[in-house]
Amino acid sequence: VKMLQQSVDSSNIGFTPLVVVELASDTKEEAITWLLSRIRDKQQNGGNGDGFFSMAECQYIIKHELDTLRAQDETHVPGHTQAKLYPGKSIIRRLQSKGILVQIFPLHEQEELKRLSFSWYKKVKLSLQPLDAIRHYFGEGQALYFGFLEYFTFALVPMALIGVPYYLFDWEDYDKYVIFAAFNLLWCTLILEFWKRCSASLAFRWGTLSRKKAFEEPRPGFHGVLGFNPVTGREEPLYPNTKRQLRIYLVSLPFVLLCLYMSLYIMMIYFQMEGWALSVHNEDPTLWTGILLFIPSIIYAVIIEIMNLLYRVAAELLTEWENHRLESSYQNHLVLKVLVVTYLLLATLLITSQILNQIMEAFLPYWLQRRRNKKMIRKVQTKRIMEEKELPLEEQVRLEADMSTYLGTFDDYLELFLLFGYVSLFSCVYPLAAVLVVLNNITEVYSDSFKMCRVFKRPFSDPAASIGVWQIAFEAMSVIAVVTNCALIGMSPQVKAYFPESEIQLILWTVAIEHALLAFKFILAFLIPDVPKHIQIKLARLEFESLEALKKKVTLCSLTSLSQSLIPGRRNILQVTLYIINVWVLENTVCKNSKIKQK
Amino acid sequence: VKMLQQSVDSSNIGFTPLVVVELASDTKEEAITWLLSRIRDKQQNGGNGDGFFSMAECQYIIKHELDTLRAQDETHVPGHTQAKLYPGKSIIRRLQSKGILVQIFPLHEQEELKRLSFSWYKKVKLSLQPLDAIRHYFGEGQALYFGFLEYFTFALVPMALIGVPYYLFDWEDYDKYVIFAAFNLLWCTLILEFWKRCSASLAFRWGTLSRKKAFEEPRPGFHGVLGFNPVTGREEPLYPNTKRQLRIYLVSLPFVLLCLYMSLYIMMIYFQMEGWALSVHNEDPTLWTGILLFIPSIIYAVIIEIMNLLYRVAAELLTEWENHRLESSYQNHLVLKVLVVTYLLLATLLITSQILNQIMEAFLPYWLQRRRNKKMIRKVQTKRIMEEKELPLEEQVRLEADMSTYLGTFDDYLELFLLFGYVSLFSCVYPLAAVLVVLNNITEVYSDSFKMCRVFKRPFSDPAASIGVWQIAFEAMSVIAVVTNCALIGMSPQVKAYFPESEIQLILWTVAIEHALLAFKFILAFLIPDVPKHIQIKLARLEFESLEALKKKVTLCSLTSLSQSLIPGRRNILQVTLYIINVWVLENTVCKNSKIKQK
């Protein structure tokens, strides 16, 4: 492997290398020269950011610059005629798709990594995670994930504390049951609302809360005809929204619905198999028929797992093909596709659990744990060496290039989402669910942090203001939890005993209470502000100060003359001016009327 | 009546009078001098807004200036020792409460009013209302109300068109019934979503879409200790939020709940009375017992009407007492209080309608119409003269001072809300509801516009970006409509016939479909963007240009030195700078790394 180590090559002139760009061994010399000149073209004489940016921020900027490197009039990569280019095509992406560029990754900083890992996972401790340090090293997206993991674990503690006595003592008591369900509901709503506030506080501290989506650059995979962005006026690829909508509604949506239908169909087959196994077992119960009882569930679990993997690949391809302009929009559509199927998976778990019962109780956390650990142990054994001694830079680059790539927080969040669903849907039936998830989460903090620091290549930092679409996913789950919990309680024999003669009464009451709970939940979510008051004030002051700065520049008189010279577009100008003078006017009344009165 | 006609007094020096301040006849001369000097104190040398503002905008600015006139070290109004003042107390408000100031109102412009009324209601026409002209004369709040009224009427036309054949032909058909209900549901959701977009378009055209709530001045009735606004740094009264919360949750909430309980209690008594009347009628049916059947409903309607009036007064007093800082917050709490009771009223109508049946069908629109017309006719007869001839200014002021005061759009919206509830809840049962409401709305456009132009004093314009809390109220109603419609369909004999042997099956299916419809509704509301795409782009460009303007002023270097000199508060500064340089940095990579690479 031949490497174009932009940074390493010049390691003797005394600056810290940030990002490695690995090219294939058969790359032509002229392609390298061209790429370097294109990268340098973009650079202009800016200020000097020394000490102002963290290393992760610098790496992010380099990544961004590389991602937005787009072909202008080149028809192909010099020296590689098979790598076609057209105006607006992302150069890096074409190089990657043609195998010329093997990978781009930021380098670890050994010193900082040691400090971070020591304060993070190296010692068993009771203190919180060093979120600011994590953010400084890995960026906001990672830090928010670990913040959420920690918050979620703490939030589960009350549920766990209540769950233990429920499990230990007999809980065949109707009142207790309802109290537990009501607590569960309140808990779901409150933790999600308060997480929004926590997340806003963190994002404010890290300076990402006010990020403007509209100014976001298009994601590297985005392609289209080169044109001018209507907001910023910059040259970038444009892709008509209607075309994307057509792809979503005519291809992706039918595909997802087909998959849902297939899943339901397989579930039905599973139920038939299980019914058959049960009838065999009931006719003549032996050890073998007892084992037979589990076979449908096992086959079903295996099929579901395989189908899930296939579906995941298809979902990623489809979402990529939908050609979303923004990374956030891409994420939203991917998460949506994956989650509709995940909901079904959880619903299946709920139904199958009637049979798997106590086994299931520990199954999900264990299963997730096992999957993760297996991968990790394999990796670590080969990489152990790294931690031991200080390596020369070239050696370090070579080592890190071989480490596997961290594919983003998607799978981590999906796992947390499953656990959240497990607790919120099942904890009425299995009071120990919360305890198990807390234990799982504690090990998860350690294993995830170890994974980030030692197993994977350093990921590029990604500035994030919140956990994004996952907040909505978790909230949707908490709504489903209300419905499910109410149905579970309604079906329980204890509650049924209260309505001995009329099942209709029971159902109507259950539905009425469920509606009241849902209404209460929405009102609660509406009443709790998403951003803490003191941060709202700070943001408002920030905006106020921006407007004040503008006011000093733009005088009303010039605006008046401007608006009069542009009578046909007067309202558009007024839009601008009213926005600016909103505050200005109210301070210094400028009406002709008042001036005359003063005389 | 002795008038301090700020404007009229100096009417000879050739400017247009805008606002009239009417003082009581026994006002001391020194109080007038003091008030005039205080008003003039506030004026500073601003620019000259000649031709830039509409008359309504100028009047709004004057109103704002008067409202924010607050006492500083005066202990009482000069010459009126009974009118005590303390720092931060609104002067105008104290003058009003002590009867020294009778009223403040803006003057009509006869010429413009004639033009407006001619294009608005003077001729029967098929064209739309002149919303821009209405906005120019009355302000955004009024124009949005009339825009909504018009939009709502047009939106009802499809419902009305479908309703007529349902009414004329036999509609005992199950499938048709379900189709009508599904259409109703879709209609409710879609019209509210698209109204948001319409409203955003209008507000954008009028320049109010980007109004900043945080910079809003406190409402005149707001009182508290004089302090400094944490956002703007200006001196204004402050009132602790916790105190307000206590008042809301410990006084207002229990009061509303008590009223709801009482309403329910009265409803129960009504049902008992009606049951008794029915049993009397069934035992021995005569003409008299036939009349007796209606008596409980009539008594109930009268009691409800009286209680509603009392409750409305109490709600206003309570909300005033809660001491909200912003007018919007005051409106929200008042609307909330009034609406919880209104929902109950509508629920009652739904239940009583089983008996009042066909009478009810025309009752609500007629009842609303009657109430409005009665008031109006009385007023107009005495004011007819005004329209006839051009009056001298003094005469005009005297005439307008006697006209009754328009109390805001609250009642108009409440009426539309009742009509919307009537259509969305009842149209399944009474397919003609939409037709009746359309007819009512057409007359309403004419009567409301006439009322605004000729019956009431000109109201102060109020800048509004949307119909505010009413949007939420209408949306809540549309959710309730889904639940109610599903229940009505489930109870209908046609549907019951489909589940002859099992009522449980019927209920479960009804609930399942209701949940699916609700989920569909929320997804639909989520998918339709609230602001049209082209306006989103314009707003983003506006913000982008503001940032660009800021960038030119603030160089990164000065920010760097600033942030380094303020290490302890570094993150706060970074918040400011990241906000500003977000775009800047990505354009001009400033990393040390890239600079060195260039060498």
PDB file of N, CA and C in Angstrom, chain B residues 469-537:
ATOM      1  N   VAL B 469     -52.592  30.941  19.551  1.00  0.00           N
ATOM      2  CA  VAL B 469     -53.047  29.798  20.333  1.00  0.00           C
ATOM      3  C   VAL B 469     -54.264  29.133  19.692  1.00  0.00           C
ATOM      4  N   TRP B 470     -54.978  29.862  18.841  1.00  0.00           N
ATOM      5  CA  TRP B 470     -56.163  29.273  18.211  1.00  0.00           C
ATOM      6  C   TRP B 470     -55.798  28.127  17.275  1.00  0.00           C
ATOM      7  N   GLN B 471     -54.632  28.212  16.675  1.00  0.00           N
ATOM      8  CA  GLN B 471     -54.186  27.095  15.827  1.00  0.00           C
ATOM      9  C   GLN B 471     -54.159  25.806  16.657  1.00  0.00           C
ATOM     10  N   ILE B 472     -53.600  25.908  17.855  1.00  0.00           N
ATOM     11  CA  ILE B 472     -53.510  24.731  18.724  1.00  0.00           C
ATOM     12  C   ILE B 472     -54.894  24.276  19.144  1.00  0.00           C
ATOM     13  N   ALA B 473     -55.763  25.257  19.456  1.00  0.00           N
ATOM     14  CA  ALA B 473     -57.120  24.903  19.882  1.00  0.00           C
ATOM     15  C   ALA B 473     -57.850  24.156  18.780  1.00  0.00           C
ATOM     16  N   PHE B 474     -57.719  24.642  17.547  1.00  0.00           N
ATOM     17  CA  PHE B 474     -58.389  23.977  16.427  1.00  0.00           C
ATOM     18  C   PHE B 474     -57.811  22.584  16.220  1.00  0.00           C
ATOM     19  N   GLU B 475     -56.491  22.452  16.397  1.00  0.00           N
ATOM     20  CA  GLU B 475     -55.889  21.135  16.208  1.00  0.00           C
ATOM     21  C   GLU B 475     -56.348  20.153  17.282  1.00  0.00           C
ATOM     22  N   ALA B 476     -56.437  20.655  18.523  1.00  0.00           N
ATOM     23  CA  ALA B 476     -56.935  19.782  19.601  1.00  0.00           C
ATOM     24  C   ALA B 476     -58.357  19.330  19.275  1.00  0.00           C
ATOM     25  N   MET B 477     -59.152  20.273  18.747  1.00  0.00           N
ATOM     26  CA  MET B 477     -60.525  19.921  18.377  1.00  0.00           C
ATOM     27  C   MET B 477     -60.539  18.849  17.297  1.00  0.00           C
ATOM     28  N   SER B 478     -59.614  18.931  16.360  1.00  0.00           N
ATOM     29  CA  SER B 478     -59.630  17.943  15.278  1.00  0.00           C
ATOM     30  C   SER B 478     -59.231  16.561  15.800  1.00  0.00           C
ATOM     31  N   VAL B 479     -58.399  16.512  16.851  1.00  0.00           N
ATOM     32  CA  VAL B 479     -58.087  15.221  17.475  1.00  0.00           C
ATOM     33  C   VAL B 479     -59.331  14.657  18.145  1.00  0.00           C
ATOM     34  N   ILE B 480     -60.028  15.526  18.875  1.00  0.00           N
ATOM     35  CA  ILE B 480     -61.248  15.086  19.549  1.00  0.00           C
ATOM     36  C   ILE B 480     -62.275  14.626  18.523  1.00  0.00           C
ATOM     37  N   ALA B 481     -62.278  15.303  17.369  1.00  0.00           N
ATOM     38  CA  ALA B 481     -63.231  14.923  16.324  1.00  0.00           C
ATOM     39  C   ALA B 481     -62.990  13.496  15.853  1.00  0.00           C
ATOM     40  N   VAL B 482     -61.718  13.093  15.760  1.00  0.00           N
ATOM     41  CA  VAL B 482     -61.419  11.720  15.347  1.00  0.00           C
ATOM     42  C   VAL B 482     -62.023  10.735  16.339  1.00  0.00           C
ATOM     43  N   VAL B 483     -61.764  10.993  17.628  1.00  0.00           N
ATOM     44  CA  VAL B 483     -62.261  10.089  18.672  1.00  0.00           C
ATOM     45  C   VAL B 483     -63.790  10.024  18.616  1.00  0.00           C
ATOM     46  N   THR B 484     -64.404  11.205  18.538  1.00  0.00           N
ATOM     47  CA  THR B 484     -65.864  11.248  18.562  1.00  0.00           C
ATOM     48  C   THR B 484     -66.464  10.568  17.341  1.00  0.00           C
ATOM     49  N   ASN B 485     -65.880  10.869  16.171  1.00  0.00           N
ATOM     50  CA  ASN B 485     -66.418  10.268  14.952  1.00  0.00           C
ATOM     51  C   ASN B 485     -66.321   8.754  14.989  1.00  0.00           C
ATOM     52  N   CYS B 486     -65.175   8.255  15.491  1.00  0.00           N
ATOM     53  CA  CYS B 486     -65.015   6.800  15.574  1.00  0.00           C
ATOM     54  C   CYS B 486     -66.072   6.210  16.512  1.00  0.00           C
ATOM     55  N   ALA B 487     -66.277   6.874  17.653  1.00  0.00           N
ATOM     56  CA  ALA B 487     -67.264   6.371  18.610  1.00  0.00           C
ATOM     57  C   ALA B 487     -68.662   6.388  17.996  1.00  0.00           C
ATOM     58  N   LEU B 488     -68.990   7.474  17.298  1.00  0.00           N
ATOM     59  CA  LEU B 488     -70.312   7.594  16.670  1.00  0.00           C
ATOM     60  C   LEU B 488     -70.525   6.486  15.643  1.00  0.00           C
ATOM     61  N   ILE B 489     -69.488   6.249  14.826  1.00  0.00           N
ATOM     62  CA  ILE B 489     -69.612   5.204  13.818  1.00  0.00           C
ATOM     63  C   ILE B 489     -69.755   3.845  14.487  1.00  0.00           C
ATOM     64  N   GLY B 490     -68.946   3.642  15.535  1.00  0.00           N
ATOM     65  CA  GLY B 490     -69.002   2.358  16.239  1.00  0.00           C
ATOM     66  C   GLY B 490     -70.383   2.094  16.838  1.00  0.00           C
ATOM     67  N   MET B 491     -71.044   3.181  17.287  1.00  0.00           N
ATOM     68  CA  MET B 491     -72.354   3.022  17.926  1.00  0.00           C
ATOM     69  C   MET B 491     -73.496   2.917  16.927  1.00  0.00           C
ATOM     70  N   SER B 492     -73.216   3.258  15.653  1.00  0.00           N
ATOM     71  CA  SER B 492     -74.314   3.310  14.689  1.00  0.00           C
ATOM     72  C   SER B 492     -74.858   1.906  14.424  1.00  0.00           C
ATOM     73  N   PRO B 493     -76.172   1.788  14.237  1.00  0.00           N
ATOM     74  CA  PRO B 493     -76.773   0.461  14.033  1.00  0.00           C
ATOM     75  C   PRO B 493     -76.231  -0.222  12.781  1.00  0.00           C
ATOM     76  N   GLN B 494     -75.905   0.578  11.734  1.00  0.00           N
ATOM     77  CA  GLN B 494     -75.394  -0.028  10.504  1.00  0.00           C
ATOM     78  C   GLN B 494     -74.115  -0.815  10.774  1.00  0.00           C
ATOM     79  N   VAL B 495     -73.206  -0.198  11.569  1.00  0.00           N
ATOM     80  CA  VAL B 495     -71.938  -0.863  11.838  1.00  0.00           C
ATOM     81  C   VAL B 495     -72.160  -2.028  12.792  1.00  0.00           C
ATOM     82  N   LYS B 496     -73.029  -1.814  13.765  1.00  0.00           N
ATOM     83  CA  LYS B 496     -73.309  -2.880  14.732  1.00  0.00           C
ATOM     84  C   LYS B 496     -73.803  -4.135  14.017  1.00  0.00           C
ATOM     85  N   ALA B 497     -74.544  -3.928  12.925  1.00  0.00           N
ATOM     86  CA  ALA B 497     -75.088  -5.073  12.187  1.00  0.00           C
ATOM     87  C   ALA B 497     -73.978  -5.966  11.634  1.00  0.00           C
ATOM     88  N   TYR B 498     -72.785  -5.396  11.453  1.00  0.00           N
ATOM     89  CA  TYR B 498     -71.671  -6.185  10.919  1.00  0.00           C
ATOM     90  C   TYR B 498     -71.080  -7.131  11.969  1.00  0.00           C
ATOM     91  N   PHE B 499     -71.331  -6.839  13.227  1.00  0.00           N
ATOM     92  CA  PHE B 499     -70.818  -7.694  14.301  1.00  0.00           C
ATOM     93  C   PHE B 499     -72.009  -8.182  15.120  1.00  0.00           C
ATOM     94  N   PRO B 500     -72.829  -9.037  14.522  1.00  0.00           N
ATOM     95  CA  PRO B 500     -74.087  -9.391  15.196  1.00  0.00           C
ATOM     96  C   PRO B 500     -73.865 -10.127  16.516  1.00  0.00           C
ATOM     97  N   GLU B 501     -72.867 -11.018  16.551  1.00  0.00           N
ATOM     98  CA  GLU B 501     -72.788 -11.863  17.753  1.00  0.00           C
ATOM     99  C   GLU B 501     -71.848 -11.313  18.831  1.00  0.00           C
ATOM    100  N   SER B 502     -70.877 -10.453  18.429  1.00  0.00           N
ATOM    101  CA  SER B 502     -69.885 -10.065  19.435  1.00  0.00           C
ATOM    102  C   SER B 502     -69.707  -8.556  19.500  1.00  0.00           C
ATOM    103  N   GLU B 503     -70.164  -7.954  20.591  1.00  0.00           N
ATOM    104  CA  GLU B 503     -69.986  -6.519  20.755  1.00  0.00           C
ATOM    105  C   GLU B 503     -68.524  -6.185  21.075  1.00  0.00           C
ATOM    106  N   ILE B 504     -67.827  -7.135  21.711  1.00  0.00           N
ATOM    107  CA  ILE B 504     -66.420  -6.920  22.060  1.00  0.00           C
ATOM    108  C   ILE B 504     -65.595  -6.746  20.796  1.00  0.00           C
ATOM    109  N   GLN B 505     -65.835  -7.619  19.819  1.00  0.00           N
ATOM    110  CA  GLN B 505     -65.166  -7.504  18.514  1.00  0.00           C
ATOM    111  C   GLN B 505     -65.357  -6.113  17.938  1.00  0.00           C
ATOM    112  N   LEU B 506     -66.591  -5.644  17.978  1.00  0.00           N
ATOM    113  CA  LEU B 506     -66.918  -4.326  17.437  1.00  0.00           C
ATOM    114  C   LEU B 506     -66.098  -3.243  18.114  1.00  0.00           C
ATOM    115  N   ILE B 507     -66.090  -3.279  19.464  1.00  0.00           N
ATOM    116  CA  ILE B 507     -65.383  -2.240  20.210  1.00  0.00           C
ATOM    117  C   ILE B 507     -63.899  -2.291  19.909  1.00  0.00           C
ATOM    118  N   LEU B 508     -63.339  -3.492  19.912  1.00  0.00           N
ATOM    119  CA  LEU B 508     -61.905  -3.614  19.666  1.00  0.00           C
ATOM    120  C   LEU B 508     -61.540  -3.097  18.278  1.00  0.00           C
ATOM    121  N   TRP B 509     -62.361  -3.416  17.286  1.00  0.00           N
ATOM    122  CA  TRP B 509     -62.092  -2.916  15.941  1.00  0.00           C
ATOM    123  C   TRP B 509     -62.176  -1.404  15.891  1.00  0.00           C
ATOM    124  N   THR B 510     -63.226  -0.870  16.547  1.00  0.00           N
ATOM    125  CA  THR B 510     -63.376   0.591  16.568  1.00  0.00           C
ATOM    126  C   THR B 510     -62.139   1.253  17.172  1.00  0.00           C
ATOM    127  N   VAL B 511     -61.690   0.709  18.316  1.00  0.00           N
ATOM    128  CA  VAL B 511     -60.533   1.299  18.995  1.00  0.00           C
ATOM    129  C   VAL B 511     -59.296   1.174  18.120  1.00  0.00           C
ATOM    130  N   ALA B 512     -59.114   0.013  17.492  1.00  0.00           N
ATOM    131  CA  ALA B 512     -57.925  -0.192  16.653  1.00  0.00           C
ATOM    132  C   ALA B 512     -57.914   0.804  15.498  1.00  0.00           C
ATOM    133  N   ILE B 513     -59.068   0.965  14.841  1.00  0.00           N
ATOM    134  CA  ILE B 513     -59.136   1.900  13.703  1.00  0.00           C
ATOM    135  C   ILE B 513     -58.915   3.325  14.182  1.00  0.00           C
ATOM    136  N   GLU B 514     -59.475   3.649  15.339  1.00  0.00           N
ATOM    137  CA  GLU B 514     -59.296   4.994  15.887  1.00  0.00           C
ATOM    138  C   GLU B 514     -57.810   5.278  16.127  1.00  0.00           C
ATOM    139  N   HIS B 515     -57.099   4.299  16.710  1.00  0.00           N
ATOM    140  CA  HIS B 515     -55.668   4.495  16.960  1.00  0.00           C
ATOM    141  C   HIS B 515     -54.914   4.674  15.649  1.00  0.00           C
ATOM    142  N   ALA B 516     -55.263   3.852  14.664  1.00  0.00           N
ATOM    143  CA  ALA B 516     -54.582   3.957  13.373  1.00  0.00           C
ATOM    144  C   ALA B 516     -54.825   5.337  12.755  1.00  0.00           C
ATOM    145  N   LEU B 517     -56.074   5.814  12.854  1.00  0.00           N
ATOM    146  CA  LEU B 517     -56.392   7.128  12.290  1.00  0.00           C
ATOM    147  C   LEU B 517     -55.622   8.234  13.007  1.00  0.00           C
ATOM    148  N   LEU B 518     -55.555   8.137  14.328  1.00  0.00           N
ATOM    149  CA  LEU B 518     -54.822   9.152  15.094  1.00  0.00           C
ATOM    150  C   LEU B 518     -53.354   9.148  14.687  1.00  0.00           C
ATOM    151  N   ALA B 519     -52.774   7.947  14.583  1.00  0.00           N
ATOM    152  CA  ALA B 519     -51.361   7.846  14.192  1.00  0.00           C
ATOM    153  C   ALA B 519     -51.170   8.459  12.807  1.00  0.00           C
ATOM    154  N   PHE B 520     -52.080   8.124  11.890  1.00  0.00           N
ATOM    155  CA  PHE B 520     -52.000   8.647  10.533  1.00  0.00           C
ATOM    156  C   PHE B 520     -52.067  10.173  10.532  1.00  0.00           C
ATOM    157  N   LYS B 521     -52.961  10.690  11.368  1.00  0.00           N
ATOM    158  CA  LYS B 521     -53.134  12.133  11.483  1.00  0.00           C
ATOM    159  C   LYS B 521     -51.839  12.821  11.942  1.00  0.00           C
ATOM    160  N   PHE B 522     -51.202  12.242  12.957  1.00  0.00           N
ATOM    161  CA  PHE B 522     -49.974  12.852  13.471  1.00  0.00           C
ATOM    162  C   PHE B 522     -48.856  12.778  12.434  1.00  0.00           C
ATOM    163  N   ILE B 523     -48.786  11.647  11.726  1.00  0.00           N
ATOM    164  CA  ILE B 523     -47.745  11.508  10.706  1.00  0.00           C
ATOM    165  C   ILE B 523     -47.965  12.536   9.594  1.00  0.00           C
ATOM    166  N   LEU B 524     -49.224  12.705   9.211  1.00  0.00           N
ATOM    167  CA  LEU B 524     -49.569  13.677   8.177  1.00  0.00           C
ATOM    168  C   LEU B 524     -49.159  15.084   8.604  1.00  0.00           C
ATOM    169  N   ALA B 525     -49.491  15.429   9.848  1.00  0.00           N
ATOM    170  CA  ALA B 525     -49.157  16.759  10.359  1.00  0.00           C
ATOM    171  C   ALA B 525     -47.645  16.941  10.390  1.00  0.00           C
ATOM    172  N   PHE B 526     -46.932  15.851  10.624  1.00  0.00           N
ATOM    173  CA  PHE B 526     -45.472  15.892  10.712  1.00  0.00           C
ATOM    174  C   PHE B 526     -44.856  16.051   9.325  1.00  0.00           C
ATOM    175  N   LEU B 527     -45.483  15.403   8.328  1.00  0.00           N
ATOM    176  CA  LEU B 527     -44.903  15.378   6.985  1.00  0.00           C
ATOM    177  C   LEU B 527     -45.094  16.692   6.235  1.00  0.00           C
ATOM    178  N   ILE B 528     -46.205  17.395   6.502  1.00  0.00           N
ATOM    179  CA  ILE B 528     -46.468  18.633   5.766  1.00  0.00           C
ATOM    180  C   ILE B 528     -45.719  19.772   6.442  1.00  0.00           C
ATOM    181  N   PRO B 529     -44.770  20.397   5.754  1.00  0.00           N
ATOM    182  CA  PRO B 529     -44.014  21.472   6.405  1.00  0.00           C
ATOM    183  C   PRO B 529     -44.910  22.665   6.704  1.00  0.00           C
ATOM    184  N   ASP B 530     -44.673  23.301   7.870  1.00  0.00           N
ATOM    185  CA  ASP B 530     -45.538  24.401   8.312  1.00  0.00           C
ATOM    186  C   ASP B 530     -45.343  25.665   7.497  1.00  0.00           C
ATOM    187  N   VAL B 531     -44.146  25.838   6.945  1.00  0.00           N
ATOM    188  CA  VAL B 531     -43.851  27.040   6.178  1.00  0.00           C
ATOM    189  C   VAL B 531     -43.509  26.591   4.760  1.00  0.00           C
ATOM    190  N   PRO B 532     -44.153  27.196   3.742  1.00  0.00           N
ATOM    191  CA  PRO B 532     -43.848  26.766   2.369  1.00  0.00           C
ATOM    192  C   PRO B 532     -42.359  26.877   2.057  1.00  0.00           C
ATOM    193  N   LYS B 533     -41.908  25.973   1.213  1.00  0.00           N
ATOM    194  CA  LYS B 533     -40.486  25.862   0.876  1.00  0.00           C
ATOM    195  C   LYS B 533     -39.876  27.200   0.442  1.00  0.00           C
ATOM    196  N   HIS B 534     -40.580  27.931  -0.442  1.00  0.00           N
ATOM    197  CA  HIS B 534     -39.970  29.146  -0.979  1.00  0.00           C
ATOM    198  C   HIS B 534     -39.805  30.210   0.092  1.00  0.00           C
ATOM    199  N   ILE B 535     -40.688  30.155   1.101  1.00  0.00           N
ATOM    200  CA  ILE B 535     -40.533  31.127   2.198  1.00  0.00           C
ATOM    201  C   ILE B 535     -39.422  30.687   3.141  1.00  0.00           C
ATOM    202  N   GLN B 536     -39.327  29.382   3.370  1.00  0.00           N
ATOM    203  CA  GLN B 536     -38.201  28.863   4.168  1.00  0.00           C
ATOM    204  C   GLN B 536     -36.883  29.347   3.582  1.00  0.00           C
ATOM    205  N   ILE B 537     -36.769  29.259   2.256  1.00  0.00           N
ATOM    206  CA  ILE B 537     -35.521  29.665   1.601  1.00  0.00           C
ATOM    207  C   ILE B 537     -35.288  31.146   1.798  1.00  0.00           C
TER     208      ILE B 537
END
